[in-house]
Coordinates of N, CA, C and O in Angstrom, one line a residue:
M1 N 128.0 197.0 171.6 CA 126.9 196.5 171.7 C 126.8 196.2 173.2 O 125.7 196.4 173.6
K2 N 127.4 194.9 173.7 CA 127.3 194.5 174.7 C 127.4 195.7 176.0 O 126.8 195.5 177.2
I3 N 128.3 196.5 175.5 CA 128.4 197.7 176.9 C 127.3 198.5 177.0 O 126.8 198.9 177.8
K4 N 126.5 198.9 175.7 CA 125.5 199.6 175.7 C 124.2 199.0 176.1 O 123.5 199.4 177.2
I5 N 124.1 197.5 176.3 CA 123.3 196.9 177.1 C 123.4 196.6 178.4 O 122.6 197.1 179.4
A6 N 124.8 196.8 178.8 CA 125.2 196.7 180.2 C 124.7 198.0 180.7 O 124.4 198.0 182.1
L7 N 125.1 199.2 180.1 CA 124.9 200.4 180.6 C 123.3 200.6 180.9 O 123.1 201.5 181.8
S8 N 122.5 200.2 180.0 CA 120.9 200.4 180.1 C 120.6 199.9 181.2 O 119.4 200.2 181.7
F9 N 121.2 198.8 181.7 CA 120.7 198.2 183.1 C 121.4 198.6 184.4 O 120.9 198.7 185.2
A10 N 122.9 199.1 183.9 CA 123.4 199.4 185.4 C 123.2 200.7 185.7 O 123.1 201.3 186.8
I11 N 122.9 201.6 184.9 CA 122.6 203.0 185.3 C 121.2 203.0 185.9 O 121.1 203.8 187.0
P12 N 120.2 202.7 185.6 CA 119.1 202.8 186.4 C 119.2 201.8 187.6 O 118.5 202.6 188.7
L13 N 119.9 201.0 187.8 CA 120.2 200.4 189.3 C 120.9 201.2 190.1 O 120.7 201.1 191.3
L14 N 122.1 202.0 189.4 CA 122.9 203.1 190.2 C 121.9 204.2 190.5 O 121.8 204.1 191.9
I15 N 121.0 204.4 190.0 CA 120.0 205.7 190.7 C 119.2 205.1 191.5 O 119.0 205.8 192.5
L16 N 118.6 204.0 191.3 CA 118.1 202.9 192.4 C 118.6 203.1 193.5 O 118.1 203.5 194.9
L17 N 119.8 202.6 193.7 CA 120.8 202.8 195.0 C 121.0 203.7 195.6 O 120.8 203.9 196.6
V18 N 121.4 205.0 194.6 CA 121.4 206.3 195.2 C 120.3 207.0 196.0 O 120.1 207.3 197.2
F19 N 119.0 206.7 195.4 CA 118.0 207.0 196.0 C 117.6 206.3 197.5 O 117.2 206.9 198.1
F20 N 117.8 204.8 197.3 CA 117.4 204.3 198.8 C 118.5 204.7 199.7 O 118.1 204.6 200.9
L21 N 119.9 204.9 199.6 CA 120.7 205.2 200.3 C 120.4 206.6 200.9 O 120.7 206.7 202.2
S22 N 120.0 207.5 199.9 CA 119.6 208.7 200.6 C 118.1 208.8 201.5 O 118.4 209.7 202.5
L23 N 117.5 207.7 201.1 CA 116.5 207.9 202.2 C 116.9 207.4 203.6 O 116.4 207.9 204.5
N24 N 117.9 206.4 203.6 CA 118.4 206.0 204.8 C 119.2 207.1 205.5 O 119.2 207.1 206.8
S25 N 119.8 208.0 204.8 CA 120.7 209.1 205.4 C 120.0 210.4 205.6 O 120.2 211.1 206.4
N26 N 118.6 210.5 205.5 CA 117.6 211.8 205.5 C 117.0 211.5 207.0 O 116.1 210.6 207.3
K27 N 117.6 211.9 207.9 CA 117.0 212.1 209.4 C 115.8 212.5 209.5 O 115.0 211.9 210.3
N28 N 115.2 213.1 208.9 CA 113.9 214.1 209.1 C 112.9 213.2 208.7 O 111.7 213.3 209.1
Y29 N 113.3 212.1 207.9 CA 112.1 210.9 207.4 C 111.8 210.3 208.6 O 110.7 209.8 208.6
S30 N 112.5 209.9 209.8 CA 112.1 209.3 210.8 C 111.2 210.1 211.7 O 111.1 211.2 211.8
T31 N 110.2 209.3 212.2 CA 108.9 210.2 212.9 C 109.5 210.6 214.2 O 109.0 211.3 215.1
K32 N 110.6 209.8 214.6 CA 110.9 210.0 216.1 C 111.5 211.6 216.2 O 111.3 211.8 217.3
N33 N 112.3 212.1 215.3 CA 112.7 213.3 215.1 C 111.6 214.3 215.0 O 112.0 215.5 215.7
L34 N 110.6 214.1 214.8 CA 109.5 215.1 214.8 C 108.9 215.2 216.5 O 108.5 216.2 216.7
V35 N 108.9 214.2 217.1 CA 108.2 214.1 218.6 C 109.0 215.3 219.5 O 110.1 215.2 219.5
G36 N 108.2 216.0 220.0 CA 108.8 217.1 220.6 C 109.1 218.4 220.3 O 108.9 219.5 220.7
N37 N 108.7 218.5 218.8 CA 109.1 219.9 218.0 C 107.6 220.4 217.9 O 106.4 219.7 217.8
K38 N 107.4 221.6 217.6 CA 106.2 222.3 217.3 C 106.0 222.0 215.8 O 107.0 222.2 215.2
I39 N 104.7 222.2 215.5 CA 104.1 221.9 214.1 C 104.5 223.5 213.8 O 104.4 224.6 214.3
E40 N 104.6 223.5 212.1 CA 104.6 224.8 211.7 C 103.4 225.6 211.7 O 102.5 224.9 211.8
I41 N 103.4 226.8 211.3 CA 102.2 227.7 211.7 C 101.8 227.4 210.2 O 102.3 227.4 209.1
F42 N 100.3 227.2 210.1 CA 99.6 227.2 209.0 C 98.2 227.8 209.0 O 97.7 228.0 210.2
T43 N 97.7 228.1 207.9 CA 96.0 228.6 208.0 C 95.7 227.7 206.5 O 96.4 227.6 205.6
I44 N 94.4 227.4 207.0 CA 94.0 226.7 205.9 C 92.5 226.9 205.7 O 91.7 227.3 206.7
N45 N 91.9 226.8 204.6 CA 90.5 227.1 204.0 C 89.7 226.1 204.5 O 90.2 224.6 204.3
G46 N 88.5 226.4 204.9 CA 87.4 225.2 205.1 C 87.0 224.5 203.9 O 87.0 225.0 202.8
L47 N 86.7 223.1 204.1 CA 86.2 222.3 203.0 C 84.7 222.7 202.4 O 84.6 222.9 201.5
N48 N 84.1 222.8 203.6 CA 82.7 223.2 203.1 C 82.2 224.6 203.2 O 81.2 225.1 202.8
K49 N 82.9 225.6 204.1 CA 82.4 226.8 204.2 C 83.6 227.8 203.8 O 85.0 227.4 203.7
N50 N 83.4 229.2 203.6 CA 84.2 230.1 203.3 C 84.9 230.7 204.6 O 84.9 231.8 204.7
V51 N 85.4 229.9 205.1 CA 86.2 230.0 206.4 C 87.5 229.6 206.6 O 87.8 228.6 205.8
K52 N 88.4 230.2 207.5 CA 89.6 229.7 207.7 C 89.9 229.4 208.9 O 89.1 229.9 209.9
T53 N 90.7 228.3 209.2 CA 91.2 228.3 210.5 C 92.9 228.4 210.8 O 93.5 228.0 209.4
S54 N 93.9 228.2 211.9 CA 95.0 228.4 211.6 C 95.4 227.4 212.7 O 94.7 227.2 213.8
S55 N 96.6 226.9 212.7 CA 97.3 226.2 213.8 C 97.3 227.0 215.0 O 97.2 226.3 216.3
S56 N 97.2 228.1 215.1 CA 97.3 229.1 216.4 C 96.1 228.7 217.4 O 95.9 228.6 218.5
E57 N 95.0 228.6 216.5 CA 93.3 228.3 217.3 C 93.5 226.6 217.6 O 92.6 226.6 218.9
L58 N 94.5 225.9 217.6 CA 94.5 224.5 218.0 C 95.1 224.5 219.6 O 94.9 223.7 220.3
S59 N 95.8 225.5 220.0 CA 96.2 225.8 221.4 C 95.1 225.6 222.3 O 95.3 225.8 223.4
S60 N 94.0 225.9 221.8 CA 92.6 226.1 222.8 C 92.2 224.5 223.1 O 91.4 224.5 224.1
N61 N 92.9 223.5 222.3 CA 92.4 222.1 222.6 C 93.5 221.6 223.7 O 94.8 221.9 223.3
N62 N 93.3 220.7 224.4 CA 94.3 219.8 224.9 C 94.9 219.2 224.3 O 96.3 219.2 224.2
Y63 N 94.3 218.4 223.4 CA 94.9 217.6 222.3 C 94.4 217.8 221.0 O 93.0 217.9 221.0
T64 N 95.1 217.8 220.0 CA 94.4 217.9 218.7 C 95.0 216.6 218.0 O 96.4 216.6 217.8
L65 N 94.2 215.8 216.9 CA 94.6 215.1 216.1 C 94.4 215.4 214.7 O 93.2 215.8 214.3
I66 N 95.7 215.7 214.2 CA 95.5 216.2 212.9 C 95.4 215.0 212.0 O 96.7 214.5 211.6
N67 N 94.5 215.1 211.2 CA 94.3 213.8 210.0 C 94.3 214.2 208.8 O 93.3 215.1 208.4
F68 N 95.2 213.5 207.8 CA 94.9 213.8 206.6 C 94.4 212.7 205.8 O 94.7 211.6 206.0
W69 N 93.4 213.1 205.0 CA 92.6 212.0 204.4 C 92.2 212.7 202.6 O 92.4 213.6 202.6
A70 N 91.4 211.5 202.0 CA 90.9 211.8 200.9 C 89.7 210.8 200.6 O 89.8 209.6 201.0
S71 N 88.8 211.2 199.9 CA 87.7 210.5 199.7 C 88.3 209.1 198.7 O 87.9 208.2 198.7
W72 N 89.4 209.5 197.9 CA 89.9 208.4 196.8 C 91.0 207.5 197.8 O 91.5 206.3 197.1
C73 N 91.0 207.5 199.0 CA 92.1 207.0 199.8 C 91.4 205.4 200.5 O 90.3 205.9 201.2
S74 N 91.4 204.6 200.1 CA 90.8 203.1 200.7 C 91.0 203.1 202.0 O 90.5 202.7 203.1
P75 N 92.6 203.4 202.5 CA 93.1 203.1 204.1 C 92.2 204.0 204.9 O 92.0 204.0 206.0
C76 N 92.0 205.4 204.2 CA 91.3 206.5 205.0 C 89.6 205.8 205.6 O 89.3 206.3 206.6
R77 N 89.1 205.0 204.6 CA 88.0 204.2 205.1 C 88.1 203.3 206.2 O 87.2 203.4 207.2
L78 N 89.3 202.9 206.0 CA 89.4 201.5 207.2 C 89.5 202.5 208.5 O 89.3 201.9 209.7
E79 N 90.2 203.8 208.7 CA 90.5 204.2 209.9 C 89.4 205.2 209.9 O 89.4 205.6 211.6
H80 N 88.5 205.1 209.4 CA 87.4 206.4 209.5 C 86.5 205.8 210.9 O 86.1 206.9 211.7
K81 N 86.1 204.6 211.2 CA 85.6 204.4 212.3 C 86.2 204.7 213.7 O 85.6 205.1 214.5
F82 N 87.6 204.4 213.6 CA 88.3 204.9 214.8 C 88.1 206.4 215.1 O 88.3 207.0 216.2
L83 N 88.4 207.3 213.9 CA 88.0 208.7 214.2 C 86.9 209.0 214.7 O 86.7 209.9 215.6
I84 N 85.6 208.3 214.3 CA 84.5 208.8 214.7 C 84.2 208.4 216.1 O 83.6 209.2 217.0
L85 N 85.2 207.5 216.8 CA 85.1 207.0 218.0 C 85.8 208.0 218.9 O 85.4 208.3 220.2
L86 N 87.0 208.4 218.3 CA 87.7 209.2 219.1 C 87.1 210.7 219.2 O 87.1 211.4 220.4
K87 N 86.2 210.7 218.4 CA 85.1 212.3 218.4 C 84.3 212.3 219.7 O 84.2 213.4 220.2
S88 N 83.8 211.3 220.3 CA 83.3 211.2 221.4 C 83.7 211.4 222.5 O 83.5 211.8 223.8
S89 N 85.3 211.5 222.5 CA 86.1 212.0 223.8 C 86.2 213.6 223.9 O 86.4 214.3 222.7
S90 N 85.9 213.9 225.2 CA 86.1 215.4 225.3 C 87.2 216.0 225.6 O 87.7 217.3 225.2
K91 N 88.5 215.3 225.4 CA 89.6 215.3 225.7 C 90.4 215.9 224.5 O 91.8 216.2 224.7
I92 N 90.0 215.5 223.3 CA 90.6 215.6 222.2 C 89.7 216.2 220.8 O 88.7 215.8 220.8
K93 N 90.2 217.0 220.3 CA 89.5 217.6 218.7 C 90.3 217.0 217.6 O 91.6 216.8 217.5
I94 N 89.6 216.7 216.4 CA 90.1 215.9 215.4 C 90.0 217.1 214.3 O 88.9 217.6 213.8
L95 N 91.1 217.8 213.7 CA 91.2 218.6 212.5 C 91.6 217.6 211.2 O 92.7 217.0 211.2
G96 N 90.5 217.9 210.4 CA 90.5 217.0 209.1 C 91.2 217.8 208.1 O 90.6 219.0 207.9
I97 N 92.1 217.4 207.3 CA 92.8 218.1 206.4 C 92.7 217.4 204.8 O 93.5 215.9 204.9
N98 N 91.6 217.5 203.8 CA 91.7 216.7 203.0 C 92.2 217.1 202.1 O 92.8 218.2 201.3
F99 N 93.1 216.0 201.5 CA 94.2 216.2 200.7 C 93.7 216.0 199.0 O 93.4 215.0 198.9
K100 N 94.3 216.8 198.3 CA 94.1 216.9 196.8 C 92.9 215.9 196.2 O 92.9 214.9 195.6
D101 N 91.7 216.5 196.8 CA 90.2 215.9 196.5 C 89.3 216.7 196.0 O 89.5 218.0 196.1
K102 N 88.4 216.3 195.3 CA 87.5 217.1 194.7 C 86.5 217.4 196.0 O 86.3 216.2 196.6
K103 N 85.7 218.5 196.1 CA 85.2 218.9 197.2 C 83.9 218.1 197.2 O 83.8 217.4 198.4
N104 N 83.2 217.9 196.1 CA 81.8 217.1 196.3 C 82.1 215.5 196.7 O 81.3 215.1 197.4
N105 N 83.3 215.0 196.2 CA 83.8 213.6 196.9 C 83.9 213.9 198.0 O 83.7 212.8 198.9
A106 N 84.8 214.5 198.7 CA 85.0 214.8 200.1 C 83.9 215.0 200.9 O 83.8 214.1 201.9
L107 N 82.8 215.8 200.5 CA 81.7 216.1 201.4 C 80.9 214.7 201.5 O 80.2 214.4 202.2
A108 N 80.7 214.1 200.0 CA 79.9 212.6 200.1 C 80.5 211.7 201.1 O 79.7 211.2 201.6
F109 N 81.9 211.5 201.0 CA 82.8 210.6 201.9 C 82.2 211.0 203.4 O 81.8 210.0 204.3
L110 N 82.2 212.3 203.9 CA 81.8 212.5 205.0 C 80.5 212.3 205.6 O 79.9 211.8 206.6
N111 N 79.4 212.5 204.5 CA 78.4 212.3 204.7 C 77.8 210.7 204.6 O 77.1 210.2 205.5
E112 N 78.4 209.8 204.0 CA 78.5 208.7 204.0 C 78.8 207.8 205.4 O 78.1 207.0 206.0
L113 N 80.1 208.2 205.6 CA 80.7 207.6 207.0 C 80.6 208.5 208.1 O 80.8 207.8 209.3
G114 N 80.1 209.6 208.4 CA 80.1 210.4 209.4 C 81.3 211.5 209.4 O 82.2 211.2 208.7
N115 N 81.3 212.5 210.1 CA 82.1 213.5 210.2 C 82.6 213.6 211.7 O 82.0 214.1 212.6
P116 N 83.8 213.0 211.6 CA 84.7 213.3 213.3 C 85.4 214.9 213.1 O 85.7 214.8 214.4
Y117 N 85.2 215.6 212.3 CA 86.0 216.5 212.4 C 85.4 217.8 213.0 O 84.3 218.2 212.5
Y118 N 86.0 218.6 214.0 CA 85.3 219.8 214.2 C 85.8 220.9 213.4 O 84.9 221.9 213.4
F119 N 86.9 220.7 212.4 CA 87.0 221.5 211.3 C 87.5 220.8 210.0 O 88.4 219.9 210.4
S120 N 87.0 220.9 209.1 CA 87.4 220.2 207.8 C 88.2 221.1 207.1 O 87.4 222.0 206.3
G121 N 89.6 220.9 206.4 CA 90.2 222.2 206.0 C 90.4 221.2 204.3 O 90.3 220.0 204.2
S122 N 90.7 222.4 203.3 CA 91.0 221.4 202.0 C 92.7 221.8 201.9 O 92.8 223.0 201.6
D123 N 93.1 221.0 201.4 CA 94.4 221.2 201.1 C 94.7 220.7 199.6 O 95.2 219.5 199.0
I124 N 94.1 221.4 198.7 CA 94.1 221.0 197.3 C 95.4 220.8 196.5 O 95.3 220.0 195.7
D125 N 96.2 222.0 196.9 CA 97.6 221.6 196.3 C 98.5 221.1 196.8 O 99.9 220.7 196.6
G126 N 98.4 220.3 198.4 CA 99.2 219.6 199.1 C 100.2 220.4 199.7 O 101.2 220.0 200.4
R127 N 99.9 221.7 199.5 CA 101.4 222.5 200.7 C 101.2 222.6 202.0 O 102.2 222.3 202.6
I128 N 99.9 222.5 202.6 CA 100.2 222.4 204.0 C 100.3 220.9 204.3 O 101.2 220.9 205.3
S129 N 100.1 219.9 203.8 CA 100.6 218.7 203.8 C 102.2 218.7 204.1 O 102.7 217.8 204.8
V130 N 102.8 219.0 202.7 CA 104.1 219.0 202.8 C 104.6 219.8 203.8 O 105.8 219.2 204.6
K131 N 104.2 221.1 204.1 CA 104.9 221.7 205.3 C 104.8 221.3 206.5 O 105.7 221.3 207.3
L132 N 103.7 220.3 206.8 CA 103.7 219.5 208.1 C 104.4 218.2 208.1 O 104.2 217.2 208.8
G133 N 105.0 217.7 206.8 CA 106.1 216.7 207.1 C 104.9 215.3 206.5 O 105.5 214.2 206.9
V134 N 104.2 215.4 205.8 CA 103.5 214.5 205.4 C 103.7 213.7 204.1 O 104.1 214.7 203.0
Y135 N 104.1 212.6 204.0 CA 104.5 211.7 202.8 C 103.6 211.2 202.0 O 103.7 210.8 200.9
G136 N 102.3 210.5 202.7 CA 101.3 210.1 202.1 C 100.1 210.2 202.9 O 100.0 210.3 204.1
I137 N 99.0 209.4 202.1 CA 97.7 209.6 203.2 C 97.5 208.1 203.4 O 97.3 207.6 202.3
P138 N 96.6 207.8 204.6 CA 96.5 208.6 205.5 C 97.6 208.7 206.6 O 98.2 207.8 206.6
E139 N 97.8 209.8 207.0 CA 98.7 210.1 208.1 C 98.1 211.2 209.1 O 97.2 211.8 208.9
S140 N 98.3 211.0 210.7 CA 97.6 211.6 211.5 C 98.8 212.1 212.3 O 99.9 211.5 212.6
I141 N 98.8 213.6 213.1 CA 100.0 214.0 213.7 C 99.0 214.4 215.2 O 98.2 215.3 215.1
L142 N 99.7 213.8 216.4 CA 99.0 214.2 217.5 C 99.9 215.0 218.3 O 100.8 215.0 218.3
I143 N 99.0 216.6 218.6 CA 99.7 217.5 219.2 C 99.1 218.0 220.5 O 97.8 217.4 220.5
D144 N 99.8 218.7 221.5 CA 99.2 219.0 222.7 C 99.1 220.4 222.3 O 99.2 221.1 221.2
K145 N 98.4 221.1 223.6 CA 97.9 222.4 223.4 C 99.0 223.4 223.2 O 98.9 224.9 222.8
D146 N 100.4 223.4 223.5 CA 101.7 223.9 223.2 C 101.8 223.7 221.6 O 103.0 224.1 221.3
L147 N 101.1 222.8 220.8 CA 101.6 222.8 219.5 C 102.4 221.7 219.3 O 103.2 221.6 218.1
K148 N 103.2 221.3 220.4 CA 104.3 219.9 220.3 C 103.7 218.8 219.7 O 102.7 218.2 220.2
I149 N 104.5 218.2 218.8 CA 104.2 216.7 218.3 C 104.4 215.7 219.4 O 105.7 215.8 220.0
I150 N 103.2 214.8 219.5 CA 103.4 213.7 220.5 C 103.8 212.8 219.8 O 104.7 211.7 220.1
K151 N 103.1 212.5 218.6 CA 103.2 211.1 218.0 C 102.6 211.5 216.7 O 101.8 212.3 216.4
K152 N 103.5 210.5 215.5 CA 102.8 210.8 214.2 C 102.5 209.4 213.7 O 103.5 208.3 214.1
F153 N 101.4 209.2 213.2 CA 100.9 208.0 213.0 C 100.9 208.0 211.2 O 100.0 208.7 210.7
I154 N 101.7 206.9 210.9 CA 102.0 206.9 209.2 C 100.9 205.4 208.9 O 101.0 204.2 209.7
G155 N 100.0 206.2 208.1 CA 98.9 204.7 207.6 C 97.9 205.0 208.5 O 97.6 205.8 209.3
P156 N 97.0 204.1 208.1 CA 95.6 204.2 208.8 C 95.7 203.9 210.3 O 96.2 203.1 210.8
I157 N 95.0 205.0 211.1 CA 94.6 204.7 212.5 C 93.9 203.3 212.6 O 92.7 202.8 212.0
N158 N 94.4 202.5 213.5 CA 94.0 201.1 213.7 C 93.4 200.9 215.1 O 93.6 201.9 216.1
N159 N 93.1 199.9 215.8 CA 92.8 199.7 217.0 C 94.1 200.1 218.1 O 93.6 200.7 218.9
K160 N 95.2 199.6 217.8 CA 96.1 199.7 218.5 C 96.5 201.1 218.8 O 96.6 201.5 219.7
D161 N 96.3 201.9 217.5 CA 96.8 203.3 217.4 C 95.4 204.2 218.4 O 95.5 205.0 219.0
Y162 N 94.5 203.6 218.1 CA 93.1 204.1 218.8 C 93.4 204.2 220.5 O 93.4 205.0 221.3
R163 N 93.8 202.6 220.8 CA 94.0 202.5 222.4 C 95.2 203.4 222.7 O 95.3 204.3 223.9
E164 N 96.5 203.7 222.0 CA 97.6 204.4 222.5 C 97.1 205.9 222.6 O 97.5 206.7 223.5
I165 N 96.3 206.4 221.6 CA 95.7 207.8 221.5 C 95.0 208.2 223.0 O 95.3 208.9 223.7
L166 N 94.0 207.2 223.2 CA 93.4 207.2 224.4 C 94.2 207.2 225.7 O 94.1 207.9 226.7
K167 N 95.3 206.3 225.7 CA 96.0 206.2 226.8 C 96.8 207.5 227.0 O 97.0 207.9 228.3
I168 N 97.2 208.2 225.9 CA 97.9 209.5 225.7 C 97.0 210.7 226.4 O 97.5 211.4 227.2
I169 N 95.8 210.7 226.0 CA 94.9 211.9 226.2 C 94.2 211.8 227.7 O 93.5 212.6 227.9
R170 N 94.4 210.5 228.4 CA 93.6 210.4 229.7 C 93.9 211.7 230.6 O 94.5 212.2 231.0

């Protein structure tokens, strides 16, 4: 009986230990390994229109910030004011990728807070986000006109990130 009780605690702890060790050994988890790499090619449907855009169109911009967001994401609301501020710069465009959200909720979010995106895409099944290495939202990826990753921002863009982006795109 004591062995069964001990095993019922030991096995879940062992599973957790293996999980956390595997996270530390996964070199792709680090955002530093992404910098300098090109983003993977993708095509995405528009959130509000029956149009598509692709990553190849991003090369017409000097800099593009790909922002993954959702209406149900509280931290996305926190970063939104910084995205609106970035929109005013002529040196960067923001591609919004709405993650696993209802279209009406996403459009209401943009209507309420403003639309910083030159294109809003819908990633209803999360495939594009996973393809681009997104683990959660909000996340943003800053790329140059060659589609190379300059920086990845995990979590909401804040004032420090905003100033860093402005410094990069000067």
